[in-house]
């Protein structure tokens, strides 16, 4: 899987789902100086699409800062090279489940946080979600995408890799990922309110991912028509 780059192709297929790029673009139109944090950027495949959606035809970008982060320093180094020409880019080796201050991250720094299939492998999910809430500015948005629980084919391909099971909870003998109800409860426990749930297919057997838009409970009364 790793030596012939097949893993990268599997990851791209795994992460296919509801296209968040138009939504991110919509959020950026409402606040073109947004600060954006991408968690678990991995190979940068999502980053490329997001940056395209945030760049106008005349080359202007609709963000003041875009931070690519990953827990792997190797991935971050590769991203620095891959996106060296992109404006307003920042790069950080960052573990969302660990103490923020120890990693030089302050609270209420970001308008948009993007997390695509990066939370379910974490051993400390509640800490990660709590940190996301701390990082969000008032009226900021978390754009969360996670595996749908019927995606059994992923176990056959990736189940042979030890890291696939890192986030497995007690009683999860079949798969390490969760359904949308689990994430809604987990987000609520962390002080985040789900404002929209989006799926890549209405057919459960075809669905690979569920996507959610969440915001801090302290800003849940905020209303702006252009935002979800």
Coordinates of C-alpha atoms in Angstrom, one line a residue:
X1 CA 0.0 0.0 0.0
X2 CA 2.7 2.5 1.0
X3 CA 5.6 1.6 -1.3
X4 CA 3.7 1.9 -4.6
X5 CA 1.7 5.0 -3.5
X6 CA -1.5 3.0 -3.4
X7 CA -2.3 4.3 0.1
X8 CA -2.5 7.8 -1.2
X9 CA -5.1 6.7 -3.8
X10 CA -7.1 4.9 -1.2
X11 CA -7.1 8.0 1.0
X12 CA -8.4 10.1 -1.8
X13 CA -11.2 7.6 -2.4
X14 CA -11.9 7.4 1.3
X15 CA -12.2 11.1 1.7
X16 CA -14.5 11.6 -1.3
X17 CA -17.9 12.9 -0.1
X18 CA -19.8 16.1 0.2
X19 CA -17.7 18.8 -1.5
X20 CA -16.9 21.3 1.3
X21 CA -15.1 23.7 -1.1
X22 CA -18.2 25.7 -2.1
X23 CA -19.2 26.0 1.5
X24 CA -15.7 27.3 2.5
X25 CA -15.9 29.7 -0.4
X26 CA -19.3 30.9 0.8
X27 CA -17.9 31.5 4.3
X28 CA -14.9 33.3 2.9
X29 CA -17.2 35.7 0.9
X30 CA -18.8 36.6 4.1
X31 CA -15.5 37.3 5.7
X32 CA -12.7 37.6 3.1
X33 CA -10.0 38.1 5.8
X34 CA -10.8 34.8 7.5
X35 CA -8.1 32.7 9.2
X36 CA -8.4 29.1 8.3
X37 CA -6.9 26.0 10.0
X38 CA -6.7 22.6 8.2
X39 CA -6.2 19.7 10.6
X40 CA -4.5 16.6 9.4
X41 CA -3.6 18.0 5.9
X42 CA -1.8 14.7 5.1
X43 CA -0.8 14.8 1.4
X44 CA -2.5 18.1 0.7
X45 CA -5.1 16.8 -1.8
X46 CA -7.9 18.6 0.0
X47 CA -5.7 21.7 0.5
X48 CA -5.3 22.1 -3.3
X49 CA -9.0 22.0 -3.9
X50 CA -9.8 24.4 -1.1
X51 CA -7.1 26.9 -2.1
X52 CA -8.5 26.9 -5.7
X53 CA -12.0 27.7 -4.4
X54 CA -10.6 30.6 -2.3
X55 CA -8.7 32.2 -5.2
X56 CA -10.4 34.6 -7.5
X57 CA -9.9 34.7 -11.3
X58 CA -7.5 37.7 -10.9
X59 CA -5.4 35.8 -8.3
X60 CA -6.7 37.4 -5.1
X61 CA -7.2 35.1 -2.1
X62 CA -10.2 35.2 0.2
X63 CA -8.3 34.5 3.4
X64 CA -5.8 36.4 5.5
X65 CA -4.0 33.2 6.7
X66 CA -4.3 29.5 5.8
X67 CA -2.6 27.1 8.2
X68 CA -1.8 23.6 7.0
X69 CA -1.2 21.3 9.9
X70 CA -0.4 17.7 10.4
X71 CA 0.9 15.6 13.3
X72 CA 3.6 14.3 10.9
X73 CA 6.6 16.7 10.4
X74 CA 7.3 14.8 7.2
X75 CA 3.9 15.7 5.8
X76 CA 4.3 19.3 6.8
X77 CA 7.7 19.5 5.1
X78 CA 6.2 18.1 1.9
X79 CA 3.3 20.6 2.1
X80 CA 5.8 23.5 2.5
X81 CA 7.3 22.5 -0.8
X82 CA 4.0 21.7 -2.5
X83 CA 2.4 25.0 -1.6
X84 CA 5.4 27.3 -1.5
X85 CA 3.8 29.6 -4.2
X86 CA 0.5 29.9 -2.4
X87 CA 0.1 33.3 -0.6
X88 CA -0.6 33.7 3.1
X89 CA 0.2 30.1 3.9
X90 CA 1.5 28.9 7.3
X91 CA 2.6 25.4 8.2
X92 CA 2.7 23.6 11.6
X93 CA 3.4 20.2 13.0
X94 CA 0.4 20.1 15.3
X95 CA -1.5 17.5 17.3
X96 CA -5.0 18.7 18.0
X97 CA -5.5 16.4 21.0
X98 CA -2.5 17.9 22.9
X99 CA -2.1 21.0 24.9
X100 CA -2.5 24.1 22.7
X101 CA -0.1 26.4 24.5
X102 CA 2.7 23.9 24.4
X103 CA 2.4 23.9 20.6
X104 CA 2.3 27.7 20.3
X105 CA -1.4 27.9 19.5
X106 CA -3.6 30.5 21.1
X107 CA -7.3 30.4 21.7
X108 CA -10.0 32.1 19.5
X109 CA -7.6 32.3 16.5
X110 CA -9.6 30.8 13.6
X111 CA -12.8 31.6 11.7
X112 CA -12.9 28.2 9.9
X113 CA -11.4 24.9 11.0
X114 CA -11.4 22.0 8.5
X115 CA -11.1 18.4 9.8
X116 CA -11.5 15.6 7.2
X117 CA -11.3 12.1 8.6
X118 CA -8.7 13.1 11.1
X119 CA -10.5 12.8 14.5
X120 CA -11.6 9.1 14.6
X121 CA -8.1 7.7 14.8
X122 CA -7.3 9.9 17.9
X123 CA -7.1 8.3 21.3
X124 CA -8.2 11.5 23.0
X125 CA -11.1 12.6 20.9
X126 CA -12.8 14.7 23.6
X127 CA -9.6 16.7 24.1
X128 CA -9.3 17.3 20.4
X129 CA -12.9 18.6 20.1
X130 CA -12.4 20.7 23.2
X131 CA -9.3 22.2 21.6
X132 CA -11.2 22.9 18.4
X133 CA -13.8 24.8 20.3
X134 CA -11.0 26.8 22.0
X135 CA -9.4 27.6 18.7
X136 CA -12.6 28.9 17.1
X137 CA -13.4 32.6 17.1
X138 CA -16.9 33.7 18.0
X139 CA -19.1 32.8 15.0
X140 CA -16.4 30.5 13.7
X141 CA -17.2 27.2 12.0
X142 CA -15.9 23.7 12.2
X143 CA -16.3 21.7 9.0
X144 CA -16.1 18.1 10.0
X145 CA -16.1 15.1 7.7
X146 CA -15.9 11.6 9.1
X147 CA -16.4 8.0 7.8
X148 CA -20.0 6.8 7.7
X149 CA -20.4 3.6 9.8
X150 CA -21.5 1.5 6.8
X151 CA -18.1 1.9 5.0
X152 CA -17.1 -1.7 5.7
X153 CA -14.8 -1.9 2.6
X154 CA -12.3 0.3 4.3
X155 CA -11.7 -2.3 7.0
X156 CA -10.7 -4.8 4.4
X157 CA -8.1 -2.5 2.8
X158 CA -6.8 -0.6 5.8
X159 CA -7.6 -3.0 8.6
X160 CA -4.2 -4.6 8.2
X161 CA -2.4 -1.4 9.2
X162 CA -1.9 -1.0 13.0
X163 CA -2.6 2.8 13.0
X164 CA -6.1 2.1 11.6
X165 CA -7.2 0.8 15.0
X166 CA -5.6 3.5 17.2
X167 CA -8.9 5.2 17.9
X168 CA -10.8 2.0 18.6
X169 CA -13.0 2.2 21.7
X170 CA -14.0 -0.6 24.0
X171 CA -16.6 -2.8 22.2
X172 CA -15.5 -1.7 18.7
X173 CA -14.3 -5.0 17.3
X174 CA -15.4 -4.4 13.8
X175 CA -14.3 -0.9 12.9
X176 CA -12.7 2.2 14.6
X177 CA -15.1 4.8 13.2
X178 CA -18.4 6.2 14.3
X179 CA -21.8 7.2 12.9
X180 CA -23.2 10.7 12.8
X181 CA -25.1 10.4 16.0
X182 CA -21.9 9.7 17.9
X183 CA -20.2 12.8 16.5
X184 CA -23.2 15.0 17.2
X185 CA -23.2 14.0 20.9
X186 CA -19.4 14.3 21.1
X187 CA -19.5 17.8 19.5
X188 CA -22.3 18.8 22.0
X189 CA -20.3 17.5 24.9
X190 CA -17.4 19.7 23.7
X191 CA -19.6 22.8 23.6
X192 CA -20.1 22.8 19.8
X193 CA -23.5 22.9 18.1
X194 CA -24.2 21.1 14.8
X195 CA -25.9 23.6 12.5
X196 CA -26.0 21.3 9.4
X197 CA -25.5 17.7 8.5
X198 CA -24.5 16.9 5.0
X199 CA -24.1 13.4 3.3
X200 CA -22.5 12.4 0.1
X201 CA -25.4 10.0 -0.7
X202 CA -28.9 9.5 0.6
X203 CA -28.3 5.7 0.1
X204 CA -26.7 4.4 3.3
X205 CA -25.0 1.5 1.3
X206 CA -23.3 4.0 -1.0
X207 CA -22.4 6.6 1.6
X208 CA -18.7 7.0 2.5
X209 CA -18.8 10.0 4.7
X210 CA -20.9 12.3 6.7
X211 CA -20.1 16.0 6.9
X212 CA -21.2 18.4 9.6
X213 CA -21.0 22.1 10.2
X214 CA -20.6 23.1 13.8
X215 CA -20.1 26.3 15.8
X216 CA -19.4 27.2 19.4
X217 CA -22.5 27.0 21.6
X218 CA -21.7 30.6 22.8
X219 CA -22.3 31.9 19.3
X220 CA -25.3 29.7 18.5
X221 CA -27.7 32.6 18.6
X222 CA -25.8 34.3 15.8
X223 CA -27.5 34.6 12.4
X224 CA -26.2 35.5 9.0
X225 CA -28.0 34.4 5.9
X226 CA -24.8 33.6 3.9
X227 CA -23.6 31.2 6.5
X228 CA -24.7 27.7 7.3

